[in-house]
CSV table of C-alpha atoms and ligand atoms in Angstrom, one decimal:
chain,number,residue,atom,x,y,z
A,1,MET,CA,41.0,-43.7,14.8
A,2,GLY,CA,39.3,-44.9,11.6
A,3,LYS,CA,40.7,-44.4,8.2
A,4,TRP,CA,37.8,-42.3,6.9
A,5,LYS,CA,38.8,-39.1,5.1
A,6,LYS,CA,35.5,-37.5,4.3
A,7,LYS,CA,32.2,-37.3,5.9
A,8,PRO,CA,29.6,-38.5,3.3
A,9,GLU,CA,26.4,-36.7,2.6
A,10,VAL,CA,23.1,-38.0,3.6
A,11,LEU,CA,20.9,-37.8,0.5
A,12,ALA,CA,17.2,-38.0,0.9
A,13,PRO,CA,14.2,-38.3,-1.5
A,14,ALA,CA,11.8,-35.4,-2.0
A,15,GLY,CA,8.7,-36.0,-4.0
A,16,THR,CA,7.2,-32.6,-3.2
A,17,LEU,CA,8.3,-29.3,-1.9
A,18,GLU,CA,7.0,-30.1,1.6
A,19,LYS,CA,9.1,-33.3,1.6
A,20,LEU,CA,12.2,-31.4,0.3
A,21,LYS,CA,11.9,-28.9,3.3
A,22,THR,CA,11.2,-31.7,5.7
A,23,ALA,CA,14.2,-33.8,4.6
A,24,ILE,CA,16.6,-30.9,4.9
A,25,HIS,CA,15.2,-29.8,8.2
A,26,TYR,CA,15.7,-33.4,9.5
A,27,GLY,CA,19.3,-33.5,8.5
A,28,ALA,CA,19.7,-34.3,4.8
A,29,ASP,CA,22.7,-32.7,3.2
A,30,ALA,CA,21.1,-33.1,-0.2
A,31,VAL,CA,17.8,-34.1,-1.8
A,32,TYR,CA,16.9,-35.5,-5.1
A,33,ILE,CA,13.7,-34.5,-6.9
A,34,GLY,CA,12.0,-35.1,-10.2
A,35,GLY,CA,11.3,-32.5,-12.8
A,36,ASN,CA,8.2,-32.6,-15.1
A,37,ALA,CA,10.2,-34.5,-17.7
A,38,TYR,CA,12.8,-37.2,-18.1
A,39,GLY,CA,12.4,-38.7,-14.7
A,40,LEU,CA,11.5,-42.3,-13.5
A,41,ARG,CA,8.7,-41.4,-11.1
A,42,SER,CA,5.8,-40.0,-13.2
A,43,ARG,CA,3.6,-40.3,-10.2
A,44,ALA,CA,5.9,-39.0,-7.6
A,45,GLY,CA,4.7,-35.4,-7.4
A,46,ASN,CA,7.3,-34.0,-9.8
A,47,PHE,CA,8.4,-30.3,-9.4
A,48,THR,CA,7.4,-27.4,-11.6
A,49,TYR,CA,10.3,-25.0,-12.4
A,50,GLU,CA,8.8,-22.6,-9.9
A,51,GLU,CA,8.7,-25.2,-7.1
A,52,MET,CA,12.2,-26.2,-8.0
A,53,GLN,CA,13.4,-22.6,-7.7
A,54,GLU,CA,11.7,-22.4,-4.2
A,55,GLY,CA,13.3,-25.7,-3.3
A,56,VAL,CA,16.8,-24.7,-4.4
A,57,THR,CA,16.5,-21.4,-2.6
A,58,PHE,CA,15.4,-23.2,0.6
A,59,ALA,CA,18.2,-25.7,0.2
A,60,LYS,CA,20.9,-23.1,-0.3
A,61,GLU,CA,19.7,-21.1,2.8
A,62,HIS,CA,20.3,-24.3,4.8
A,63,GLY,CA,23.5,-25.3,3.2
A,64,ALA,CA,22.0,-28.2,1.2
A,65,HIS,CA,22.0,-29.4,-2.4
A,66,VAL,CA,19.2,-30.2,-4.8
A,67,TYR,CA,19.7,-32.9,-7.5
A,68,VAL,CA,17.2,-33.5,-10.3
A,69,ALA,CA,16.6,-37.0,-11.5
A,70,ALA,CA,16.3,-37.2,-15.4
A,71,ASN,CA,17.0,-40.9,-15.5
A,72,MET,CA,14.5,-42.2,-18.0
A,73,VAL,CA,15.4,-44.6,-20.8
A,74,ALA,CA,14.7,-42.2,-23.7
A,75,HIS,CA,12.9,-43.4,-26.9
A,76,GLU,CA,12.8,-41.6,-30.2
A,77,GLY,CA,11.0,-38.3,-29.7
A,78,ASP,CA,11.8,-38.1,-26.0
A,79,LEU,CA,14.9,-36.0,-26.5
A,80,GLN,CA,13.1,-33.0,-27.9
A,81,GLY,CA,13.6,-30.0,-25.5
A,82,ALA,CA,16.1,-31.8,-23.4
A,83,GLY,CA,18.7,-29.0,-23.9
A,84,ASP,CA,16.3,-26.4,-22.7
A,85,PHE,CA,15.4,-28.6,-19.7
A,86,PHE,CA,19.0,-28.9,-18.6
A,87,ARG,CA,19.8,-25.3,-19.2
A,88,THR,CA,16.8,-24.2,-17.2
A,89,ILE,CA,17.5,-26.4,-14.1
A,90,ARG,CA,21.2,-25.3,-14.3
A,91,ASP,CA,20.1,-21.6,-14.2
A,92,ILE,CA,17.7,-22.3,-11.3
A,93,GLY,CA,20.8,-23.5,-9.3
A,94,VAL,CA,20.2,-27.2,-9.2
A,95,ARG,CA,23.5,-28.7,-8.0
A,96,ALA,CA,23.5,-31.8,-10.4
A,97,VAL,CA,21.3,-33.8,-12.7
A,98,ILE,CA,21.0,-37.6,-12.4
A,99,VAL,CA,21.0,-39.1,-15.9
A,100,SER,CA,21.3,-42.6,-17.3
A,101,ASP,CA,20.6,-42.4,-21.1
A,102,PRO,CA,23.8,-41.6,-23.0
A,103,ALA,CA,21.9,-39.4,-25.4
A,104,LEU,CA,20.6,-37.3,-22.5
A,105,ILE,CA,24.2,-37.2,-21.0
A,106,GLU,CA,25.5,-36.0,-24.4
A,107,ILE,CA,22.9,-33.3,-24.7
A,108,CYS,CA,23.5,-32.2,-21.1
A,109,LEU,CA,27.3,-32.0,-21.6
A,110,MET,CA,26.9,-30.1,-24.9
A,111,GLU,CA,24.0,-27.8,-24.2
A,112,ALA,CA,24.2,-27.1,-20.4
A,113,PRO,CA,27.9,-26.8,-19.6
A,114,GLY,CA,28.4,-26.2,-15.9
A,115,LEU,CA,25.6,-28.5,-14.8
A,116,PRO,CA,27.4,-31.5,-13.1
A,117,ILE,CA,26.1,-34.9,-14.1
A,118,HIS,CA,25.6,-38.0,-11.9
A,119,LEU,CA,25.2,-41.3,-13.6
A,120,SER,CA,21.9,-42.9,-12.4
A,121,THR,CA,21.7,-46.3,-10.7
A,122,GLN,CA,19.7,-47.2,-13.8
A,123,SER,CA,22.9,-47.7,-15.6
A,124,SER,CA,23.9,-50.5,-13.3
A,125,ALA,CA,27.5,-49.4,-12.7
A,126,THR,CA,29.3,-52.3,-10.8
A,127,ASN,CA,33.0,-51.9,-11.6
A,128,TYR,CA,35.6,-49.3,-11.5
A,129,GLU,CA,36.4,-49.4,-15.2
A,130,THR,CA,32.9,-48.2,-15.8
A,131,LEU,CA,33.2,-45.5,-13.3
A,132,ASN,CA,36.5,-44.3,-14.9
A,133,PHE,CA,34.8,-44.4,-18.3
A,134,TRP,CA,32.1,-42.0,-17.1
A,135,LYS,CA,34.6,-39.8,-15.4
A,136,GLU,CA,36.5,-39.4,-18.7
A,137,GLU,CA,33.2,-38.5,-20.3
A,138,GLY,CA,32.9,-35.7,-17.8
A,139,LEU,CA,30.6,-37.0,-15.2
A,140,GLU,CA,31.1,-35.9,-11.6
A,141,ARG,CA,29.6,-38.9,-9.8
A,142,VAL,CA,28.3,-42.4,-10.3
A,143,VAL,CA,25.3,-43.9,-8.4
A,144,LEU,CA,26.3,-47.5,-8.0
A,145,ALA,CA,23.9,-50.3,-8.7
A,146,ARG,CA,22.1,-51.7,-5.7
A,147,GLU,CA,23.7,-55.1,-6.6
A,148,VAL,CA,27.3,-54.3,-5.8
A,149,SER,CA,28.9,-55.9,-2.7
A,150,MET,CA,30.8,-54.0,-0.1
A,151,ASP,CA,34.0,-55.7,-1.2
A,152,GLU,CA,33.3,-54.4,-4.7
A,153,ILE,CA,32.8,-50.8,-3.4
A,154,LYS,CA,36.2,-51.1,-1.7
A,155,GLU,CA,37.8,-52.3,-5.0
A,156,ILE,CA,36.1,-49.5,-6.9
A,157,ARG,CA,37.2,-46.8,-4.5
A,158,ASN,CA,40.7,-48.1,-4.7
A,159,HIS,CA,40.8,-47.6,-8.5
A,160,THR,CA,38.9,-44.4,-9.1
A,161,ASP,CA,38.4,-41.0,-7.6
A,162,VAL,CA,35.1,-40.2,-9.2
A,163,GLU,CA,32.5,-39.6,-6.6
A,164,ILE,CA,30.5,-42.7,-5.5
A,165,GLU,CA,26.9,-42.7,-4.3
A,166,ALA,CA,25.4,-45.8,-2.8
A,167,PHE,CA,22.0,-46.8,-1.6
A,168,ILE,CA,21.6,-47.3,2.2
A,169,HIS,CA,17.9,-47.6,2.7
A,170,GLY,CA,14.6,-48.2,0.9
A,171,ALA,CA,12.9,-50.4,-1.7
A,172,MET,CA,14.8,-53.0,-3.8
A,173,CYS,CA,13.8,-54.1,-7.3
A,174,ILE,CA,13.6,-57.8,-8.1
A,175,SER,CA,15.2,-56.8,-11.4
A,176,TYR,CA,18.6,-55.4,-11.9
A,177,SER,CA,18.4,-51.9,-10.6
A,178,GLY,CA,15.0,-51.3,-12.2
A,179,ARG,CA,15.9,-52.5,-15.7
A,180,CYS,CA,12.6,-54.3,-16.0
A,181,THR,CA,9.6,-54.5,-18.3
A,182,LEU,CA,7.3,-56.4,-16.1
A,183,SER,CA,5.1,-53.4,-15.6
A,184,ASN,CA,5.1,-52.7,-19.4
A,185,HIS,CA,3.7,-56.2,-20.0
A,186,MET,CA,1.3,-56.4,-17.1
A,187,SER,CA,-0.2,-52.9,-17.1
A,188,ALA,CA,1.2,-51.2,-20.3
A,189,ARG,CA,3.1,-48.8,-18.1
A,190,ASP,CA,6.7,-48.3,-19.0
A,191,ALA,CA,8.9,-48.7,-15.9
A,192,ASN,CA,11.8,-47.1,-17.6
A,193,ARG,CA,9.8,-44.0,-18.5
A,194,GLY,CA,8.3,-43.4,-15.1
A,195,GLY,CA,5.3,-45.6,-15.1
A,196,CYS,CA,6.2,-48.6,-13.0
A,197,SER,CA,3.1,-50.2,-11.6
A,198,GLN,CA,5.1,-52.4,-9.2
A,199,SER,CA,3.8,-55.6,-10.9
A,200,CYS,CA,6.5,-57.6,-9.1
A,201,ARG,CA,4.7,-56.9,-5.9
A,202,TRP,CA,1.3,-58.2,-7.1
A,203,LYS,CA,0.1,-61.6,-5.8
A,204,TYR,CA,0.2,-64.4,-8.4
A,205,ASP,CA,-1.0,-68.0,-8.7
A,206,LEU,CA,1.9,-70.1,-9.8
A,207,PHE,CA,1.3,-73.0,-12.2
A,208,GLU,CA,2.8,-75.0,-14.9
A,209,MET,CA,1.1,-76.5,-18.0
A,210,GLY,CA,2.1,-80.1,-17.9
A,211,HIS,CA,2.9,-82.3,-20.9
A,212,ASN,CA,-0.7,-83.6,-20.8
A,213,GLY,CA,-2.0,-80.1,-21.1
A,214,MET,CA,-3.2,-80.0,-17.6
A,215,ARG,CA,-2.6,-77.1,-15.3
A,216,GLN,CA,-0.5,-78.1,-12.3
A,217,SER,CA,-0.6,-75.6,-9.4
A,218,PHE,CA,2.2,-75.0,-7.0
A,219,ALA,CA,2.0,-74.1,-3.4
A,220,VAL,CA,5.0,-71.9,-2.9
A,221,ASP,CA,5.4,-72.6,0.7
A,222,GLU,CA,3.6,-74.4,3.5
A,223,THR,CA,1.5,-71.3,4.3
A,224,ASP,CA,0.0,-71.4,0.7
A,225,GLU,CA,0.6,-67.7,0.3
A,226,PRO,CA,0.1,-66.5,-3.3
A,227,PHE,CA,3.4,-66.1,-5.1
A,228,SER,CA,4.9,-62.6,-5.2
A,229,MET,CA,8.2,-61.4,-6.5
A,230,SER,CA,8.2,-58.5,-4.0
A,231,ALA,CA,11.6,-57.9,-2.6
A,232,VAL,CA,12.2,-56.9,1.0
A,233,ASP,CA,13.6,-53.4,1.6
A,234,MET,CA,17.1,-52.5,2.3
A,235,SER,CA,18.4,-51.0,5.6
A,236,MET,CA,22.1,-50.5,6.1
A,237,ILE,CA,21.9,-48.8,9.5
A,238,HIS,CA,24.1,-51.5,11.1
A,239,HIS,CA,26.8,-50.9,8.5
A,240,ILE,CA,27.3,-47.1,8.1
A,241,PRO,CA,31.0,-47.4,9.1
A,242,ASP,CA,31.6,-49.7,6.1
A,243,PHE,CA,30.4,-47.1,3.7
A,244,ILE,CA,32.5,-44.3,5.3
A,245,GLU,CA,35.7,-46.4,5.6
A,246,ASN,CA,35.3,-47.5,2.0
A,247,GLY,CA,35.1,-43.9,0.8
A,248,VAL,CA,31.5,-43.6,-0.3
A,249,ASP,CA,30.7,-39.9,-0.9
A,250,SER,CA,27.0,-40.0,-0.8
A,251,LEU,CA,24.5,-42.2,1.1
A,252,LYS,CA,21.2,-42.5,-0.7
A,253,ILE,CA,17.8,-43.1,0.8
A,254,GLU,CA,15.2,-44.4,-1.7
A,255,GLY,CA,11.6,-43.3,-1.8
A,256,ARG,CA,10.4,-40.2,-3.6
A,257,MET,CA,6.8,-41.4,-3.3
A,258,LYS,CA,7.0,-41.9,0.5
A,259,SER,CA,5.4,-39.7,3.2
A,260,ILE,CA,7.0,-36.9,5.2
A,261,HIS,CA,6.7,-39.2,8.2
A,262,TYR,CA,9.0,-41.6,6.4
A,263,VAL,CA,11.4,-39.0,5.0
A,264,SER,CA,11.9,-37.2,8.3
A,265,THR,CA,12.3,-40.4,10.2
A,266,VAL,CA,14.8,-42.0,7.9
A,267,ALA,CA,16.9,-38.8,7.3
A,268,ASN,CA,16.9,-38.2,11.1
A,269,VAL,CA,18.2,-41.7,11.9
A,270,TYR,CA,21.0,-41.8,9.3
A,271,ARG,CA,22.0,-38.1,10.1
A,272,GLU,CA,22.5,-39.3,13.7
A,273,ALA,CA,24.4,-42.4,12.8
A,274,VAL,CA,26.8,-40.7,10.3
A,275,ASP,CA,27.5,-37.9,12.7
A,276,ALA,CA,28.1,-40.3,15.6
A,277,TYR,CA,30.6,-42.3,13.6
A,278,CYS,CA,32.4,-39.4,12.1
A,279,LYS,CA,32.7,-37.6,15.5
A,280,ASP,CA,34.5,-40.5,17.1
A,281,PRO,CA,35.1,-43.5,14.9
A,282,ALA,CA,37.1,-45.4,17.5
A,283,ASN,CA,34.4,-45.3,20.1
A,284,PHE,CA,31.4,-45.6,17.8
A,285,THR,CA,28.7,-47.9,19.1
A,286,PHE,CA,25.5,-48.8,17.3
A,287,GLN,CA,22.4,-47.5,19.0
A,288,GLN,CA,19.4,-49.9,19.0
A,289,SER,CA,17.1,-46.8,19.1
A,290,TRP,CA,18.2,-46.1,15.5
A,291,GLU,CA,16.8,-49.4,14.2
A,292,ASP,CA,13.7,-49.2,16.4
A,293,GLU,CA,13.0,-45.8,14.8
A,294,LEU,CA,13.3,-47.2,11.3
A,295,TRP,CA,10.9,-49.9,12.1
A,296,LYS,CA,8.3,-47.3,12.9
A,297,VAL,CA,8.0,-46.4,9.3
A,298,ALA,CA,9.0,-49.7,7.7
A,299,GLN,CA,6.6,-51.3,5.2
A,300,ARG,CA,8.4,-54.6,4.6
A,301,GLU,CA,11.1,-56.6,6.2
A,302,LEU,CA,14.6,-55.1,6.2
A,303,SER,CA,17.8,-56.7,4.8
A,304,THR,CA,21.3,-55.7,3.7
A,305,GLY,CA,20.5,-56.3,0.0
A,306,PHE,CA,23.5,-57.5,-2.0
A,307,TYR,CA,26.2,-55.8,0.1
A,308,TYR,CA,27.3,-58.9,2.0
A,309,GLY,CA,26.6,-61.6,-0.6
A,310,THR,CA,23.8,-62.5,-3.0
A,311,PRO,CA,20.7,-62.9,-1.0
A,312,ASN,CA,18.8,-66.2,-1.4
A,313,GLU,CA,15.1,-66.5,-2.2
A,314,GLN,CA,14.2,-66.7,1.5
A,315,GLN,CA,16.2,-63.5,2.3
A,316,GLN,CA,15.2,-61.5,-0.7
A,317,LEU,CA,11.5,-62.2,-1.1
A,318,PHE,CA,8.6,-62.0,1.2
A,319,GLY,CA,5.2,-63.5,0.6
A,320,LYS,CA,3.3,-61.9,3.4
A,321,ARG,CA,4.0,-59.1,5.8
A,322,ARG,CA,5.7,-60.3,8.9
A,323,LYS,CA,6.3,-56.7,10.0
A,324,ILE,CA,4.0,-53.8,9.5
A,325,PRO,CA,4.2,-50.2,10.5
A,326,VAL,CA,3.0,-49.9,14.0
A,327,TYR,CA,3.0,-46.0,14.1
A,328,LYS,CA,0.6,-43.6,12.5
A,329,PHE,CA,1.7,-40.0,11.6
A,330,ILE,CA,-1.0,-37.8,13.2
A,331,GLY,CA,0.3,-34.3,13.2
A,332,GLN,CA,3.0,-31.6,13.0
A,333,VAL,CA,3.9,-28.9,15.5
A,334,LEU,CA,3.3,-25.4,14.2
A,335,ASP,CA,4.1,-23.5,17.3
A,336,TYR,CA,5.0,-24.0,21.0
A,337,ASN,CA,4.3,-21.5,23.7
A,338,ASP,CA,6.9,-21.7,26.5
A,339,ALA,CA,4.9,-19.7,29.0
A,340,SER,CA,1.6,-21.8,28.7
A,341,GLN,CA,3.3,-25.0,27.6
A,342,ILE,CA,0.7,-25.3,24.8
A,343,ALA,CA,1.7,-26.7,21.4
A,344,THR,CA,-0.3,-25.8,18.3
A,345,ILE,CA,-0.6,-28.8,16.1
A,346,GLN,CA,-1.8,-29.3,12.4
A,347,GLN,CA,-3.7,-32.6,12.4
A,348,ARG,CA,-2.8,-35.2,9.8
A,349,ASN,CA,-4.7,-38.1,11.2
A,350,SER,CA,-7.3,-38.4,14.0
A,351,PHE,CA,-6.2,-38.4,17.6
A,352,ALA,CA,-8.1,-37.9,20.9
A,353,ILE,CA,-7.9,-37.2,24.6
A,354,GLY,CA,-6.3,-40.1,26.3
A,355,ASP,CA,-4.0,-41.0,23.4
A,356,GLU,CA,-0.3,-41.6,24.3
A,357,VAL,CA,1.7,-39.8,21.5
A,358,GLU,CA,5.3,-39.3,20.5
A,359,PHE,CA,6.9,-36.2,19.2
A,360,TYR,CA,10.1,-36.4,17.4
A,361,GLY,CA,12.4,-33.7,15.9
A,362,PRO,CA,15.6,-33.1,14.1
A,363,GLY,CA,18.6,-34.1,16.2
A,364,PHE,CA,16.9,-37.3,17.2
A,365,THR,CA,14.9,-35.7,19.9
A,366,HIS,CA,11.8,-37.5,21.3
A,367,VAL,CA,9.1,-36.4,23.7
A,368,TYR,CA,6.3,-38.6,24.9
A,369,GLN,CA,3.0,-37.2,25.9
A,370,LYS,CA,-0.5,-38.4,27.1
A,371,ILE,CA,-3.1,-36.0,25.8
A,372,THR,CA,-5.1,-34.7,28.7
A,373,GLN,CA,-6.3,-31.3,27.4
A,374,MET,CA,-7.0,-30.2,23.9
A,375,TRP,CA,-8.7,-27.2,22.3
A,376,ASN,CA,-9.8,-26.2,18.8
A,377,GLU,CA,-8.8,-22.9,17.1
A,378,ASP,CA,-11.6,-21.0,18.8
A,379,GLY,CA,-10.4,-22.1,22.2
A,380,GLN,CA,-13.2,-24.6,22.8
A,381,PRO,CA,-12.2,-27.8,24.6
A,382,ILE,CA,-12.5,-30.8,22.3
A,383,GLU,CA,-12.3,-34.6,22.8
A,384,ARG,CA,-11.0,-35.5,19.4
A,385,ALA,CA,-9.1,-33.9,16.5
A,386,ALA,CA,-11.1,-35.4,13.8
A,387,HIS,CA,-10.8,-33.2,10.8
A,388,PRO,CA,-7.8,-33.3,8.3
A,389,MET,CA,-5.4,-30.3,8.7
A,390,MET,CA,-7.4,-28.8,11.5
A,391,LYS,CA,-5.4,-26.8,14.0
A,392,VAL,CA,-5.6,-27.9,17.6
A,393,ARG,CA,-3.8,-26.9,20.9
A,394,ILE,CA,-2.5,-29.4,23.3
A,395,GLN,CA,-1.3,-29.1,26.8
A,396,MET,CA,2.3,-30.4,27.0
A,397,ASP,CA,4.5,-31.6,29.9
A,398,ALA,CA,7.7,-31.0,28.0
A,399,PRO,CA,8.6,-28.5,25.2
A,400,VAL,CA,8.4,-29.3,21.6
A,401,LYS,CA,9.5,-27.2,18.5
A,402,PRO,CA,7.8,-26.1,15.3
A,403,PHE,CA,8.3,-28.8,12.5
A,404,ASP,CA,8.4,-31.6,15.2
A,405,MET,CA,6.3,-34.5,14.0
A,406,MET,CA,3.6,-36.3,16.1
A,407,ARG,CA,2.8,-40.0,15.8
A,408,LYS,CA,1.0,-42.6,17.8
A,409,ALA,CA,1.2,-46.4,18.0
A,410,LYS,CA,-1.7,-48.0,16.1
B,501,SF4,S1,7.9,-54.1,-11.6
B,501,SF4,FE1,9.0,-54.4,-9.8
B,501,SF4,S2,11.0,-55.2,-10.5
B,501,SF4,FE2,10.0,-54.2,-12.2
B,501,SF4,S3,10.8,-52.1,-12.2
B,501,SF4,FE3,8.9,-52.1,-11.1
B,501,SF4,S4,9.5,-52.4,-8.9
B,501,SF4,FE4,11.3,-52.9,-10.2
């Protein structure tokens, strides 16, 4: 029997209301979203108060929580209206707000009592004294910096009882937890006020101006790829027991700007892995199908970040894509008729008769189907579902459920 005491929550990103509902449907215990102010993802489809209310109501109906990210680095003038913002989201029923700027924390504490505060990863918390400091200040949880090691998490847990949230999957920053002004310099967009243009991921020529004033170019590797500071992504699917045994309360998936295909797939996989371990820690065995599933939505190579040692340049950077997503999201099940075995699908990308497709659903269910018969909404047989969002009916060999996603290998 393992030593774990508490099942951690699976925390998923939700850039839109549709993603919020999808994430919860696919097993997330909680989601984090952005409001229209104070967040770090100005282009992530932030929520209006009305959408937030709908999301919170949906989450509560499904026993889940909604957190709101308000983790910008606030400049003069940015604080105006913050008290109203915090009071409004508290009254909507948001479970907690994720903040990094001490001024915003102070305003929240003073003006919106009763709204729990989580310290954002933007604050780069990497030791238990910092966590205890923020606990004394009245914070409920600290989101650790992505740069902590697993040994440090263990040490932190041994010295504090404040809730700990740690990243388990998604993009890494080449800078310290996003404390970066590269985007500000390259594209005049402030990374710490929600505008990061991901300048680190651009391709650069690398050269040095020699003593003689001559430009000397550098080929970075033998493939002569242009230089990029783009970091590989993190995936901790092989190490979920370490987080649980070290008392991490919340396992965070990065990616508020990612698709519902990504959110549903990643939440589904980690839900499955966490449940499997907590159900029977002694007999837990890693399932290769979990990793295979994550690769279907991966955009970069995957690594364990800083958790088991500082990665070297070869491990942390990639110059060209060696792995690309091989699956395309093509539809979502709206309805399934048991008697006729016909599924009604909303098209998201083109598919056709003869395609071999995969349906996946909550609980890590998978159904494979070759499309042999297909009809449009008027009941006319069709060869191809070509129009975005069109509704089509497909003859199935096995049942599927509403909300199941449909994808095919490219
Ligand atoms: S430019 Fe890159 S390193 Fe800097 S904040 Fe943006 S993603 Fe992070």
